């Protein structure tokens, strides 16, 4: 092996832990990164491959309520099934240490319910808040009224009604699966609670923080230009579409308890958590850090707990690690606009 070997980070999109992976997922974004990882290792490069289960958000809590189990039961089930399916296919999520030696990297298939992932996300949340990149706003949200003090806010999938565009009668709180329209929940006609369709609902004020994506419009347009020669045409088109619409502040908190708790004092934040889009995408860095802390350090990597920095930071000689992302097309704007903005 020569000193010219590169640090290569293979980032695999995080499968959502609300159902089993199917062959389309595997062919789309789980097999290609594995082939790439083997190719890079064969070239003598130092490869770290990261991914894991994306375990928060309303599709999981809706599934849990419909089945009468806890959200943790749902994610434990699908994390196990999906991890095993990837291993059975021969994907190189094991061993977690490269057989050539720990300094050559390895892999980690983690999960977003990992306590260390939560802690790092909370630290990043606080840093961005302190840096003035969050804006606090009072928003209007549907609330299910209940006589026994069990009333609750109804985030996106918990409210259904008639689509304001096409009149489809099972449209969701934030989008219509029939015509594809997206809208504010309060624009929905004849809204009802998905779980208790006969319950009374009303609109209440609720405070949230929004990430100032709009501040990054110019720098993200520059980033998209710089990537023009490497992005595929559909990636370029979808990114351009997002940027052309103009970036707006995006909510980073929501009225849901299943998720990462907010690192904030004050009862107005009770019952709220970090929005899943903001934390799951950070898994690419948290997973590398967790691999370094829980595996590389104990396996004698010369850089110990800091070894993840080899795959994330420019070294003293100005060499950058190379990052390769593998994802499904649903996730394009999250990787070309949102992740670079964070
Ligand atoms: Zn519609």
Short mmCIF file of C-alpha atoms and ligand atoms in Angstrom, two decimals:
data_model
loop_
_atom_site.label_atom_id
_atom_site.label_comp_id
_atom_site.label_asym_id
_atom_site.label_seq_id
_atom_site.Cartn_x
_atom_site.Cartn_y
_atom_site.Cartn_z
CA UNK A 1 0.00 0.00 0.00
CA UNK A 2 1.25 3.49 -0.79
CA UNK A 3 0.95 6.70 1.17
CA UNK A 4 -1.19 7.98 -1.68
CA UNK A 5 -4.15 5.97 -0.40
CA UNK A 6 -7.19 8.18 0.05
CA UNK A 7 -9.75 8.46 2.81
CA UNK A 8 -13.12 7.60 1.26
CA UNK A 9 -16.43 7.95 3.11
CA UNK A 10 -19.26 5.91 1.61
CA UNK A 11 -22.59 7.39 2.74
CA UNK A 12 -25.59 5.12 2.24
CA UNK A 13 -29.10 6.63 2.59
CA UNK A 14 -30.73 5.60 5.86
CA UNK A 15 -33.63 3.14 5.36
CA UNK A 16 -36.80 4.22 7.18
CA UNK A 17 -37.65 1.68 9.92
CA UNK A 18 -41.35 1.39 9.12
CA UNK A 19 -41.28 -1.61 6.79
CA UNK A 20 -38.99 -4.18 5.20
CA UNK A 21 -36.60 -3.27 2.39
CA UNK A 22 -37.58 -4.61 -1.03
CA UNK A 23 -35.53 -5.42 -4.11
CA UNK A 24 -36.04 -1.94 -5.59
CA UNK A 25 -34.35 -0.35 -2.57
CA UNK A 26 -31.49 -2.83 -2.76
CA UNK A 27 -30.81 -2.32 -6.47
CA UNK A 28 -31.34 1.44 -6.11
CA UNK A 29 -29.14 2.48 -3.23
CA UNK A 30 -27.92 -0.43 -1.08
CA UNK A 31 -25.98 -2.66 -3.48
CA UNK A 32 -24.14 0.05 -5.51
CA UNK A 33 -22.38 1.55 -2.44
CA UNK A 34 -21.22 -1.89 -1.40
CA UNK A 35 -19.69 -2.48 -4.82
CA UNK A 36 -18.05 0.96 -4.64
CA UNK A 37 -16.69 0.22 -1.15
CA UNK A 38 -15.12 -3.03 -2.36
CA UNK A 39 -13.63 -1.24 -5.38
CA UNK A 40 -12.11 1.51 -3.20
CA UNK A 41 -10.70 -1.06 -0.77
CA UNK A 42 -9.21 -3.05 -3.65
CA UNK A 43 -7.45 0.16 -4.76
CA UNK A 44 -5.87 0.37 -1.31
CA UNK A 45 -7.98 3.28 -0.07
CA UNK A 46 -9.10 3.74 3.52
CA UNK A 47 -12.86 3.27 3.42
CA UNK A 48 -15.46 4.02 6.06
CA UNK A 49 -19.04 3.07 5.15
CA UNK A 50 -21.89 4.53 7.22
CA UNK A 51 -25.66 4.12 7.34
CA UNK A 52 -28.39 2.86 9.66
CA UNK A 53 -32.08 2.89 10.43
CA UNK A 54 -33.99 6.18 10.32
CA UNK A 55 -36.29 5.63 13.30
CA UNK A 56 -38.27 8.78 14.06
CA UNK A 57 -41.22 10.61 12.51
CA UNK A 58 -44.98 10.23 12.18
CA UNK A 59 -45.21 7.21 9.81
CA UNK A 60 -43.69 5.13 12.63
CA UNK A 61 -45.95 6.54 15.38
CA UNK A 62 -49.02 6.06 13.17
CA UNK A 63 -48.03 2.40 12.56
CA UNK A 64 -47.49 1.89 16.29
CA UNK A 65 -50.89 3.35 17.21
CA UNK A 66 -52.66 1.29 14.56
CA UNK A 67 -50.98 -1.89 15.85
CA UNK A 68 -51.41 -0.96 19.52
CA UNK A 69 -47.67 -1.18 20.26
CA UNK A 70 -44.94 1.33 21.16
CA UNK A 71 -42.96 3.12 18.41
CA UNK A 72 -39.82 1.49 19.84
CA UNK A 73 -41.32 -1.95 19.07
CA UNK A 74 -41.84 -0.95 15.43
CA UNK A 75 -38.30 0.35 14.94
CA UNK A 76 -36.69 -2.56 16.81
CA UNK A 77 -38.52 -4.95 14.49
CA UNK A 78 -37.58 -3.27 11.21
CA UNK A 79 -34.04 -2.35 12.24
CA UNK A 80 -33.42 -6.04 12.91
CA UNK A 81 -35.13 -7.24 9.71
CA UNK A 82 -33.41 -4.70 7.44
CA UNK A 83 -29.96 -5.08 8.96
CA UNK A 84 -30.21 -8.86 8.65
CA UNK A 85 -31.49 -8.60 5.06
CA UNK A 86 -28.47 -6.48 4.07
CA UNK A 87 -26.07 -8.92 5.77
CA UNK A 88 -27.79 -11.92 4.16
CA UNK A 89 -27.27 -10.27 0.78
CA UNK A 90 -23.55 -10.19 1.54
CA UNK A 91 -23.28 -6.41 2.01
CA UNK A 92 -20.12 -5.55 3.92
CA UNK A 93 -21.67 -4.14 7.12
CA UNK A 94 -19.67 -6.81 8.92
CA UNK A 95 -16.96 -6.97 10.02
CA UNK A 96 -17.04 -3.42 11.43
CA UNK A 97 -13.23 -3.25 11.25
CA UNK A 98 -11.50 -3.50 7.87
CA UNK A 99 -9.70 -6.89 7.69
CA UNK A 100 -6.52 -5.03 6.56
CA UNK A 101 -6.43 -3.26 9.93
CA UNK A 102 -8.35 -0.59 11.84
CA UNK A 103 -6.41 2.27 10.22
CA UNK A 104 -8.04 1.22 6.92
CA UNK A 105 -11.51 1.96 8.28
CA UNK A 106 -14.54 -0.28 8.43
CA UNK A 107 -18.28 0.19 8.54
CA UNK A 108 -21.20 0.84 10.86
CA UNK A 109 -24.92 0.29 10.31
CA UNK A 110 -26.29 2.35 13.19
CA UNK A 111 -29.74 3.71 14.15
CA UNK A 112 -31.09 7.17 14.98
CA UNK A 113 -32.49 6.01 18.34
CA UNK A 114 -28.83 5.55 19.41
CA UNK A 115 -28.32 7.69 22.53
CA UNK A 116 -25.01 9.07 21.24
CA UNK A 117 -26.65 10.13 17.94
CA UNK A 118 -29.25 12.01 19.99
CA UNK A 119 -26.60 13.76 22.10
CA UNK A 120 -24.58 14.93 19.09
CA UNK A 121 -27.74 16.19 17.34
CA UNK A 122 -28.73 18.14 20.47
CA UNK A 123 -25.26 19.71 20.61
CA UNK A 124 -25.53 20.71 16.94
CA UNK A 125 -29.04 22.11 17.55
CA UNK A 126 -27.68 24.32 20.34
CA UNK A 127 -24.74 25.51 18.22
CA UNK A 128 -27.00 26.53 15.32
CA UNK A 129 -29.43 28.25 17.72
CA UNK A 130 -26.57 30.17 19.35
CA UNK A 131 -25.23 31.12 15.92
CA UNK A 132 -28.55 32.83 15.13
CA UNK A 133 -29.52 30.40 12.37
CA UNK A 134 -32.92 29.55 13.88
CA UNK A 135 -35.96 31.81 13.83
CA UNK A 136 -38.77 31.37 16.35
CA UNK A 137 -42.30 31.58 14.98
CA UNK A 138 -45.80 31.03 16.28
CA UNK A 139 -47.67 28.72 13.92
CA UNK A 140 -51.20 27.36 13.75
CA UNK A 141 -51.73 23.64 14.16
CA UNK A 142 -54.77 21.39 14.54
CA UNK A 143 -55.37 20.15 18.07
CA UNK A 144 -57.54 17.20 19.07
CA UNK A 145 -59.70 18.22 22.01
CA UNK A 146 -60.24 15.62 24.70
CA UNK A 147 -62.20 15.76 27.95
CA UNK A 148 -59.72 13.63 29.94
CA UNK A 149 -56.68 15.89 29.48
CA UNK A 150 -55.34 13.72 26.67
CA UNK A 151 -55.75 16.35 23.99
CA UNK A 152 -52.86 16.66 21.55
CA UNK A 153 -51.56 18.46 18.52
CA UNK A 154 -52.04 16.68 15.20
CA UNK A 155 -48.89 16.82 13.04
CA UNK A 156 -49.16 16.09 9.27
CA UNK A 157 -50.21 12.44 9.11
CA UNK A 158 -52.50 12.72 12.12
CA UNK A 159 -54.96 14.95 10.33
CA UNK A 160 -56.97 14.06 7.23
CA UNK A 161 -59.56 15.94 5.23
CA UNK A 162 -60.67 17.04 1.79
CA UNK A 163 -57.90 18.21 -0.56
CA UNK A 164 -58.24 21.96 -1.27
CA UNK A 165 -57.11 21.31 -4.86
CA UNK A 166 -58.82 18.12 -6.10
CA UNK A 167 -61.46 17.40 -3.41
CA UNK A 168 -59.96 13.93 -2.67
CA UNK A 169 -61.45 13.04 0.72
CA UNK A 170 -58.51 11.27 2.41
CA UNK A 171 -55.87 13.92 1.86
CA UNK A 172 -53.16 14.21 4.53
CA UNK A 173 -52.47 17.25 6.67
CA UNK A 174 -49.64 18.53 4.50
CA UNK A 175 -50.09 16.84 1.13
CA UNK A 176 -52.57 15.04 -1.11
CA UNK A 177 -51.51 11.59 -2.31
CA UNK A 178 -54.13 11.75 -5.06
CA UNK A 179 -53.05 14.92 -6.91
CA UNK A 180 -49.66 15.60 -5.28
CA UNK A 181 -50.61 19.07 -4.01
CA UNK A 182 -48.87 20.37 -0.89
CA UNK A 183 -50.43 22.99 1.39
CA UNK A 184 -50.68 24.26 4.95
CA UNK A 185 -52.77 22.04 7.24
CA UNK A 186 -55.26 24.83 7.88
CA UNK A 187 -56.11 24.93 4.14
CA UNK A 188 -57.48 21.36 4.34
CA UNK A 189 -61.30 21.19 4.12
CA UNK A 190 -63.39 19.28 6.70
CA UNK A 191 -60.32 18.26 8.75
CA UNK A 192 -60.58 15.32 11.15
CA UNK A 193 -58.25 13.39 13.44
CA UNK A 194 -56.98 10.26 11.68
CA UNK A 195 -56.98 8.24 14.90
CA UNK A 196 -60.27 9.58 16.29
CA UNK A 197 -62.33 10.79 13.32
CA UNK A 198 -65.25 11.81 15.55
CA UNK A 199 -63.15 13.85 18.01
CA UNK A 200 -63.56 17.61 18.07
CA UNK A 201 -60.56 19.45 16.67
CA UNK A 202 -59.59 23.10 16.78
CA UNK A 203 -56.74 25.33 15.66
CA UNK A 204 -54.23 26.34 18.33
CA UNK A 205 -51.05 28.38 18.35
CA UNK A 206 -47.78 26.52 18.82
CA UNK A 207 -44.23 27.88 18.80
CA UNK A 208 -41.50 26.37 16.67
CA UNK A 209 -37.98 27.05 15.50
CA UNK A 210 -37.24 27.36 11.77
CA UNK A 211 -33.83 26.88 10.17
CA UNK A 212 -32.86 29.90 8.04
CA UNK A 213 -32.29 27.99 4.80
CA UNK A 214 -32.98 31.26 2.96
CA UNK A 215 -29.62 32.61 4.18
CA UNK A 216 -27.88 29.92 2.15
CA UNK A 217 -29.57 30.57 -1.21
CA UNK A 218 -26.48 32.05 -2.91
CA UNK A 219 -23.93 29.66 -1.50
CA UNK A 220 -26.12 26.66 -2.39
CA UNK A 221 -26.55 27.92 -5.94
CA UNK A 222 -22.75 28.13 -6.12
CA UNK A 223 -22.48 24.61 -4.66
CA UNK A 224 -24.89 23.27 -7.31
CA UNK A 225 -22.82 24.98 -10.04
CA UNK A 226 -19.61 23.46 -8.69
CA UNK A 227 -21.21 20.01 -8.76
CA UNK A 228 -22.56 20.42 -12.28
CA UNK A 229 -20.10 17.97 -13.82
CA UNK A 230 -20.58 15.17 -11.27
CA UNK A 231 -24.32 15.19 -10.52
CA UNK A 232 -26.67 13.10 -12.67
CA UNK A 233 -29.18 15.01 -14.81
CA UNK A 234 -32.19 14.20 -12.59
CA UNK A 235 -30.22 15.36 -9.53
CA UNK A 236 -29.38 18.65 -11.24
CA UNK A 237 -32.97 19.17 -12.39
CA UNK A 238 -34.56 18.54 -8.99
CA UNK A 239 -32.00 20.69 -7.20
CA UNK A 240 -32.52 23.54 -9.65
CA UNK A 241 -36.28 23.27 -9.14
CA UNK A 242 -35.84 23.68 -5.38
CA UNK A 243 -33.42 26.57 -5.69
CA UNK A 244 -35.55 28.34 -8.31
CA UNK A 245 -38.56 28.29 -5.98
CA UNK A 246 -36.47 30.24 -3.47
CA UNK A 247 -35.42 28.68 -0.17
CA UNK A 248 -37.58 29.44 2.84
CA UNK A 249 -36.99 28.86 6.57
CA UNK A 250 -37.89 25.26 7.41
CA UNK A 251 -39.28 24.01 10.74
CA UNK A 252 -36.72 22.08 12.83
CA UNK A 253 -39.10 21.32 15.72
CA UNK A 254 -42.56 19.78 15.79
CA UNK A 255 -45.42 18.72 18.04
CA UNK A 256 -44.50 15.08 18.54
CA UNK A 257 -42.90 13.23 21.45
CA UNK A 258 -41.36 10.36 19.42
CA UNK A 259 -38.03 11.82 18.41
CA UNK A 260 -35.03 13.61 19.85
CA UNK A 261 -35.92 15.83 22.81
CA UNK A 262 -35.23 19.53 22.38
CA UNK A 263 -32.24 20.83 24.37
CA UNK A 264 -34.38 23.77 25.54
CA UNK A 265 -35.75 24.93 28.90
CA UNK A 266 -39.37 26.01 29.31
CA UNK A 267 -42.73 24.26 29.34
CA UNK A 268 -43.66 25.68 25.92
CA UNK A 269 -41.27 23.05 24.52
CA UNK A 270 -42.90 20.10 26.32
CA UNK A 271 -44.29 17.53 23.89
CA UNK A 272 -42.07 18.76 21.05
CA UNK A 273 -39.06 17.15 19.42
CA UNK A 274 -36.46 17.73 16.71
CA UNK A 275 -37.95 17.37 13.22
CA UNK A 276 -36.76 14.10 11.68
CA UNK A 277 -35.37 15.68 8.46
CA UNK A 278 -32.98 17.76 10.55
CA UNK A 279 -31.52 14.88 12.55
CA UNK A 280 -31.57 11.78 10.32
CA UNK A 281 -29.34 13.42 7.70
CA UNK A 282 -26.78 14.20 10.43
CA UNK A 283 -26.41 10.44 10.82
CA UNK A 284 -23.58 10.52 8.28
CA UNK A 285 -21.39 12.39 10.76
CA UNK A 286 -22.76 10.95 14.00
CA UNK A 287 -22.28 7.42 12.65
CA UNK A 288 -18.63 8.14 11.80
CA UNK A 289 -18.07 9.57 15.30
CA UNK A 290 -19.81 6.64 16.97
CA UNK A 291 -17.74 4.19 14.91
CA UNK A 292 -14.58 6.01 16.07
CA UNK A 293 -15.63 6.07 19.72
CA UNK A 294 -17.06 2.58 20.04
CA UNK A 295 -14.96 0.61 17.56
CA UNK A 296 -11.82 2.35 16.25
CA UNK A 297 -10.65 3.61 19.63
CA UNK A 298 -11.03 0.18 21.22
CA UNK A 299 -9.36 -1.49 18.23
CA UNK A 300 -6.23 0.60 18.61
CA UNK A 301 -6.63 3.17 15.82
CA UNK A 302 -3.70 5.61 16.26
CA UNK A 303 -6.13 8.58 16.26
CA UNK A 304 -8.51 6.89 18.72
CA UNK A 305 -11.82 8.66 19.24
CA UNK A 306 -10.77 11.38 16.80
CA UNK A 307 -10.18 8.91 13.98
CA UNK A 308 -13.52 9.89 12.34
CA UNK A 309 -11.96 13.26 11.48
CA UNK A 310 -9.77 11.53 8.88
CA UNK A 311 -12.98 10.97 6.90
CA UNK A 312 -14.54 14.36 7.62
CA UNK A 313 -11.83 17.03 7.75
CA UNK A 314 -9.11 18.44 5.52
CA UNK A 315 -5.72 17.28 6.81
CA UNK A 316 -2.61 19.40 7.57
CA UNK A 317 -1.37 18.92 4.00
CA UNK A 318 -4.62 20.22 2.51
CA UNK A 319 -5.93 16.81 1.42
CA UNK A 320 -9.70 16.38 1.56
CA UNK A 321 -11.39 13.06 2.22
CA UNK A 322 -13.63 11.95 -0.68
CA UNK A 323 -17.35 11.58 0.08
CA UNK A 324 -19.67 9.44 -2.03
CA UNK A 325 -23.43 9.48 -1.40
CA UNK A 326 -25.85 6.76 -2.48
CA UNK A 327 -29.54 7.58 -2.22
CA UNK A 328 -32.99 7.10 -3.67
CA UNK A 329 -34.51 9.83 -5.82
CA UNK A 330 -37.01 10.83 -3.09
CA UNK A 331 -34.07 12.07 -1.07
CA UNK A 332 -32.30 14.24 -3.65
CA UNK A 333 -33.04 17.75 -2.25
CA UNK A 334 -32.10 16.60 1.24
CA UNK A 335 -28.63 15.75 -0.01
CA UNK A 336 -28.04 18.56 -2.52
CA UNK A 337 -29.64 21.48 -0.66
CA UNK A 338 -30.39 20.71 2.98
CA UNK A 339 -27.37 18.66 4.05
CA UNK A 340 -24.83 21.10 2.53
CA UNK A 341 -26.69 23.96 4.29
CA UNK A 342 -26.22 22.25 7.65
ZN1 LIG B 1 -55.63 16.56 -4.16
#
